[in-house]
Amino acid sequence: MSFTEYPSRLLENAVNEFASLPGIGRKTAFRLVMNLLRRDSEEVRKFGETIMKLRDEIHYCKICNNISDTEVCSICSDHKRDKTTLCVVENIQDVMAIENTRQFRGVYHVLGGIISPVDGIGPSDLKIDNLEERVKTGGIREIIFALSTTMEGDTTNFYLYKKLSKYDVLLTTLARGVAIGDELEYTDEITLGRAIANRNPYHQC
């Protein structure tokens, strides 16, 4: 069957919705839809309700912007975490990657992206202002720039350095265990853990 000719408009609409997700082609979308059709209706209903509940009830931590079930995430509310050490990351996946190393006991700040003029993403599109507010409030001794070692990541590091170097905080960056050009979420746990543990002072280039 051609994937441009469906026997049902409902089937076609469902395939179109799945195919709108990143990394999902039309053939994969078709297989996913057919899998759902073979399932019990109660399973499919539960699947749909779970997605809707996720969309409607998920929170972004009001302190660090991490995804959470509550207004303040479990990391920010954990009294055993070192609140004086703040790790700046691009996205939620990076928080998960670093947490899996079990090498970091500080807290995070999720920017929600990195500066990328090609993609139309500037500093005002990121959570940089409330990062500076956290620094102004005091109590932070070290900020770790844990961004991908790409051109966009380095550009963001430099911008943050210019914004934050006026404050009395130590600015550090990941050790070069993370290869240049790597995205953090795809770095293996051992390498990432060593890069966190052996971080270096950030110097303006």
PDB file of N, CA, C and O in Angstrom, residues 14-53:
ATOM      1  N   ALA A  14      -4.536   9.902  12.067  1.00  0.00           N
ATOM      2  CA  ALA A  14      -3.725   9.394  13.177  1.00  0.00           C
ATOM      3  C   ALA A  14      -2.263   9.276  12.763  1.00  0.00           C
ATOM      4  O   ALA A  14      -1.357   9.638  13.520  1.00  0.00           O
ATOM      5  N   VAL A  15      -2.015   8.787  11.546  1.00  0.00           N
ATOM      6  CA  VAL A  15      -0.649   8.672  11.037  1.00  0.00           C
ATOM      7  C   VAL A  15      -0.009  10.058  10.950  1.00  0.00           C
ATOM      8  O   VAL A  15       1.151  10.254  11.318  1.00  0.00           O
ATOM      9  N   ASN A  16      -0.773  11.028  10.478  1.00  0.00           N
ATOM     10  CA  ASN A  16      -0.246  12.394  10.364  1.00  0.00           C
ATOM     11  C   ASN A  16       0.173  12.946  11.722  1.00  0.00           C
ATOM     12  O   ASN A  16       1.194  13.641  11.841  1.00  0.00           O
ATOM     13  N   GLU A  17      -0.598  12.657  12.763  1.00  0.00           N
ATOM     14  CA  GLU A  17      -0.282  13.150  14.104  1.00  0.00           C
ATOM     15  C   GLU A  17       1.000  12.519  14.630  1.00  0.00           C
ATOM     16  O   GLU A  17       1.874  13.202  15.172  1.00  0.00           O
ATOM     17  N   PHE A  18       1.129  11.202  14.476  1.00  0.00           N
ATOM     18  CA  PHE A  18       2.346  10.535  14.938  1.00  0.00           C
ATOM     19  C   PHE A  18       3.564  11.001  14.141  1.00  0.00           C
ATOM     20  O   PHE A  18       4.648  11.185  14.692  1.00  0.00           O
ATOM     21  N   ALA A  19       3.390  11.206  12.834  1.00  0.00           N
ATOM     22  CA  ALA A  19       4.489  11.624  11.973  1.00  0.00           C
ATOM     23  C   ALA A  19       4.936  13.047  12.273  1.00  0.00           C
ATOM     24  O   ALA A  19       6.023  13.461  11.844  1.00  0.00           O
ATOM     25  N   SER A  20       4.109  13.809  12.991  1.00  0.00           N
ATOM     26  CA  SER A  20       4.497  15.180  13.347  1.00  0.00           C
ATOM     27  C   SER A  20       5.509  15.201  14.483  1.00  0.00           C
ATOM     28  O   SER A  20       6.120  16.235  14.764  1.00  0.00           O
ATOM     29  N   LEU A  21       5.729  14.057  15.145  1.00  0.00           N
ATOM     30  CA  LEU A  21       6.703  13.981  16.232  1.00  0.00           C
ATOM     31  C   LEU A  21       8.115  13.885  15.657  1.00  0.00           C
ATOM     32  O   LEU A  21       8.317  13.274  14.605  1.00  0.00           O
ATOM     33  N   PRO A  22       9.106  14.477  16.328  1.00  0.00           N
ATOM     34  CA  PRO A  22      10.481  14.436  15.809  1.00  0.00           C
ATOM     35  C   PRO A  22      11.009  13.013  15.751  1.00  0.00           C
ATOM     36  O   PRO A  22      10.831  12.236  16.690  1.00  0.00           O
ATOM     37  N   GLY A  23      11.654  12.668  14.634  1.00  0.00           N
ATOM     38  CA  GLY A  23      12.264  11.353  14.485  1.00  0.00           C
ATOM     39  C   GLY A  23      11.308  10.254  14.071  1.00  0.00           C
ATOM     40  O   GLY A  23      11.705   9.092  13.964  1.00  0.00           O
ATOM     41  N   ILE A  24      10.039  10.595  13.842  1.00  0.00           N
ATOM     42  CA  ILE A  24       9.042   9.599  13.441  1.00  0.00           C
ATOM     43  C   ILE A  24       8.670   9.828  11.981  1.00  0.00           C
ATOM     44  O   ILE A  24       8.050  10.841  11.641  1.00  0.00           O
ATOM     45  N   GLY A  25       9.068   8.894  11.112  1.00  0.00           N
ATOM     46  CA  GLY A  25       8.681   8.966   9.708  1.00  0.00           C
ATOM     47  C   GLY A  25       7.288   8.396   9.506  1.00  0.00           C
ATOM     48  O   GLY A  25       6.695   7.825  10.426  1.00  0.00           O
ATOM     49  N   ARG A  26       6.768   8.500   8.293  1.00  0.00           N
ATOM     50  CA  ARG A  26       5.394   8.058   8.038  1.00  0.00           C
ATOM     51  C   ARG A  26       5.234   6.540   8.164  1.00  0.00           C
ATOM     52  O   ARG A  26       4.207   6.050   8.627  1.00  0.00           O
ATOM     53  N   LYS A  27       6.258   5.775   7.772  1.00  0.00           N
ATOM     54  CA  LYS A  27       6.157   4.318   7.894  1.00  0.00           C
ATOM     55  C   LYS A  27       6.128   3.900   9.360  1.00  0.00           C
ATOM     56  O   LYS A  27       5.346   3.032   9.759  1.00  0.00           O
ATOM     57  N   THR A  28       6.993   4.531  10.165  1.00  0.00           N
ATOM     58  CA  THR A  28       6.993   4.241  11.604  1.00  0.00           C
ATOM     59  C   THR A  28       5.676   4.674  12.231  1.00  0.00           C
ATOM     60  O   THR A  28       5.106   3.966  13.064  1.00  0.00           O
ATOM     61  N   ALA A  29       5.186   5.835  11.825  1.00  0.00           N
ATOM     62  CA  ALA A  29       3.900   6.330  12.338  1.00  0.00           C
ATOM     63  C   ALA A  29       2.781   5.352  12.006  1.00  0.00           C
ATOM     64  O   ALA A  29       1.917   5.069  12.845  1.00  0.00           O
ATOM     65  N   PHE A  30       2.807   4.808  10.796  1.00  0.00           N
ATOM     66  CA  PHE A  30       1.785   3.836  10.381  1.00  0.00           C
ATOM     67  C   PHE A  30       1.844   2.581  11.255  1.00  0.00           C
ATOM     68  O   PHE A  30       0.810   2.082  11.714  1.00  0.00           O
ATOM     69  N   ARG A  31       3.057   2.091  11.524  1.00  0.00           N
ATOM     70  CA  ARG A  31       3.203   0.889  12.368  1.00  0.00           C
ATOM     71  C   ARG A  31       2.703   1.151  13.778  1.00  0.00           C
ATOM     72  O   ARG A  31       2.067   0.287  14.400  1.00  0.00           O
ATOM     73  N   LEU A  32       2.971   2.349  14.317  1.00  0.00           N
ATOM     74  CA  LEU A  32       2.508   2.688  15.665  1.00  0.00           C
ATOM     75  C   LEU A  32       0.983   2.735  15.730  1.00  0.00           C
ATOM     76  O   LEU A  32       0.370   2.233  16.680  1.00  0.00           O
ATOM     77  N   VAL A  33       0.387   3.343  14.725  1.00  0.00           N
ATOM     78  CA  VAL A  33      -1.084   3.430  14.685  1.00  0.00           C
ATOM     79  C   VAL A  33      -1.697   2.037  14.575  1.00  0.00           C
ATOM     80  O   VAL A  33      -2.672   1.717  15.275  1.00  0.00           O
ATOM     81  N   MET A  34      -1.133   1.196  13.723  1.00  0.00           N
ATOM     82  CA  MET A  34      -1.661  -0.163  13.569  1.00  0.00           C
ATOM     83  C   MET A  34      -1.499  -0.958  14.861  1.00  0.00           C
ATOM     84  O   MET A  34      -2.357  -1.787  15.210  1.00  0.00           O
ATOM     85  N   ASN A  35      -0.411  -0.707  15.595  1.00  0.00           N
ATOM     86  CA  ASN A  35      -0.222  -1.367  16.885  1.00  0.00           C
ATOM     87  C   ASN A  35      -1.322  -0.963  17.859  1.00  0.00           C
ATOM     88  O   ASN A  35      -1.855  -1.800  18.600  1.00  0.00           O
ATOM     89  N   LEU A  36      -1.649   0.329  17.870  1.00  0.00           N
ATOM     90  CA  LEU A  36      -2.720   0.801  18.754  1.00  0.00           C
ATOM     91  C   LEU A  36      -4.066   0.180  18.376  1.00  0.00           C
ATOM     92  O   LEU A  36      -4.869  -0.163  19.242  1.00  0.00           O
ATOM     93  N   LEU A  37      -4.307   0.012  17.091  1.00  0.00           N
ATOM     94  CA  LEU A  37      -5.568  -0.582  16.636  1.00  0.00           C
ATOM     95  C   LEU A  37      -5.697  -2.041  17.070  1.00  0.00           C
ATOM     96  O   LEU A  37      -6.813  -2.540  17.257  1.00  0.00           O
ATOM     97  N   ARG A  38      -4.572  -2.721  17.228  1.00  0.00           N
ATOM     98  CA  ARG A  38      -4.605  -4.122  17.645  1.00  0.00           C
ATOM     99  C   ARG A  38      -4.760  -4.265  19.150  1.00  0.00           C
ATOM    100  O   ARG A  38      -5.036  -5.358  19.653  1.00  0.00           O
ATOM    101  N   ARG A  39      -4.595  -3.186  19.875  1.00  0.00           N
ATOM    102  CA  ARG A  39      -4.702  -3.246  21.328  1.00  0.00           C
ATOM    103  C   ARG A  39      -6.154  -3.157  21.786  1.00  0.00           C
ATOM    104  O   ARG A  39      -7.027  -2.666  21.078  1.00  0.00           O
ATOM    105  N   ASP A  40      -6.344  -3.574  23.033  1.00  0.00           N
ATOM    106  CA  ASP A  40      -7.660  -3.456  23.648  1.00  0.00           C
ATOM    107  C   ASP A  40      -8.035  -1.983  23.777  1.00  0.00           C
ATOM    108  O   ASP A  40      -7.181  -1.138  24.033  1.00  0.00           O
ATOM    109  N   SER A  41      -9.306  -1.679  23.604  1.00  0.00           N
ATOM    110  CA  SER A  41      -9.755  -0.280  23.623  1.00  0.00           C
ATOM    111  C   SER A  41      -9.441   0.406  24.949  1.00  0.00           C
ATOM    112  O   SER A  41      -9.159   1.606  24.994  1.00  0.00           O
ATOM    113  N   GLU A  42      -9.456  -0.347  26.051  1.00  0.00           N
ATOM    114  CA  GLU A  42      -9.150   0.237  27.356  1.00  0.00           C
ATOM    115  C   GLU A  42      -7.678   0.649  27.433  1.00  0.00           C
ATOM    116  O   GLU A  42      -7.340   1.682  28.020  1.00  0.00           O
ATOM    117  N   GLU A  43      -6.808  -0.159  26.827  1.00  0.00           N
ATOM    118  CA  GLU A  43      -5.383   0.187  26.784  1.00  0.00           C
ATOM    119  C   GLU A  43      -5.165   1.480  26.012  1.00  0.00           C
ATOM    120  O   GLU A  43      -4.392   2.349  26.418  1.00  0.00           O
ATOM    121  N   VAL A  44      -5.859   1.593  24.874  1.00  0.00           N
ATOM    122  CA  VAL A  44      -5.704   2.783  24.042  1.00  0.00           C
ATOM    123  C   VAL A  44      -6.254   4.008  24.761  1.00  0.00           C
ATOM    124  O   VAL A  44      -5.673   5.092  24.704  1.00  0.00           O
ATOM    125  N   ARG A  45      -7.362   3.830  25.471  1.00  0.00           N
ATOM    126  CA  ARG A  45      -7.943   4.941  26.227  1.00  0.00           C
ATOM    127  C   ARG A  45      -6.970   5.399  27.317  1.00  0.00           C
ATOM    128  O   ARG A  45      -6.759   6.599  27.508  1.00  0.00           O
ATOM    129  N   LYS A  46      -6.357   4.432  28.015  1.00  0.00           N
ATOM    130  CA  LYS A  46      -5.388   4.763  29.059  1.00  0.00           C
ATOM    131  C   LYS A  46      -4.182   5.489  28.463  1.00  0.00           C
ATOM    132  O   LYS A  46      -3.666   6.455  29.049  1.00  0.00           O
ATOM    133  N   PHE A  47      -3.740   5.054  27.287  1.00  0.00           N
ATOM    134  CA  PHE A  47      -2.634   5.693  26.580  1.00  0.00           C
ATOM    135  C   PHE A  47      -2.959   7.157  26.305  1.00  0.00           C
ATOM    136  O   PHE A  47      -2.176   8.064  26.597  1.00  0.00           O
ATOM    137  N   GLY A  48      -4.141   7.402  25.746  1.00  0.00           N
ATOM    138  CA  GLY A  48      -4.554   8.765  25.427  1.00  0.00           C
ATOM    139  C   GLY A  48      -4.698   9.633  26.663  1.00  0.00           C
ATOM    140  O   GLY A  48      -4.272  10.797  26.677  1.00  0.00           O
ATOM    141  N   GLU A  49      -5.279   9.072  27.713  1.00  0.00           N
ATOM    142  CA  GLU A  49      -5.474   9.829  28.950  1.00  0.00           C
ATOM    143  C   GLU A  49      -4.134  10.184  29.605  1.00  0.00           C
ATOM    144  O   GLU A  49      -3.979  11.264  30.170  1.00  0.00           O
ATOM    145  N   THR A  50      -3.161   9.266  29.501  1.00  0.00           N
ATOM    146  CA  THR A  50      -1.837   9.524  30.066  1.00  0.00           C
ATOM    147  C   THR A  50      -1.162  10.696  29.359  1.00  0.00           C
ATOM    148  O   THR A  50      -0.556  11.566  30.006  1.00  0.00           O
ATOM    149  N   ILE A  51      -1.281  10.730  28.035  1.00  0.00           N
ATOM    150  CA  ILE A  51      -0.683  11.829  27.265  1.00  0.00           C
ATOM    151  C   ILE A  51      -1.361  13.153  27.606  1.00  0.00           C
ATOM    152  O   ILE A  51      -0.701  14.180  27.790  1.00  0.00           O
ATOM    153  N   MET A  52      -2.685  13.152  27.706  1.00  0.00           N
ATOM    154  CA  MET A  52      -3.418  14.371  28.037  1.00  0.00           C
ATOM    155  C   MET A  52      -3.086  14.852  29.453  1.00  0.00           C
ATOM    156  O   MET A  52      -2.925  16.049  29.690  1.00  0.00           O
ATOM    157  N   LYS A  53      -2.968  13.892  30.379  1.00  0.00           N
ATOM    158  CA  LYS A  53      -2.625  14.257  31.758  1.00  0.00           C
ATOM    159  C   LYS A  53      -1.222  14.848  31.822  1.00  0.00           C
ATOM    160  O   LYS A  53      -0.976  15.822  32.546  1.00  0.00           O
TER     161      LYS A  53
END
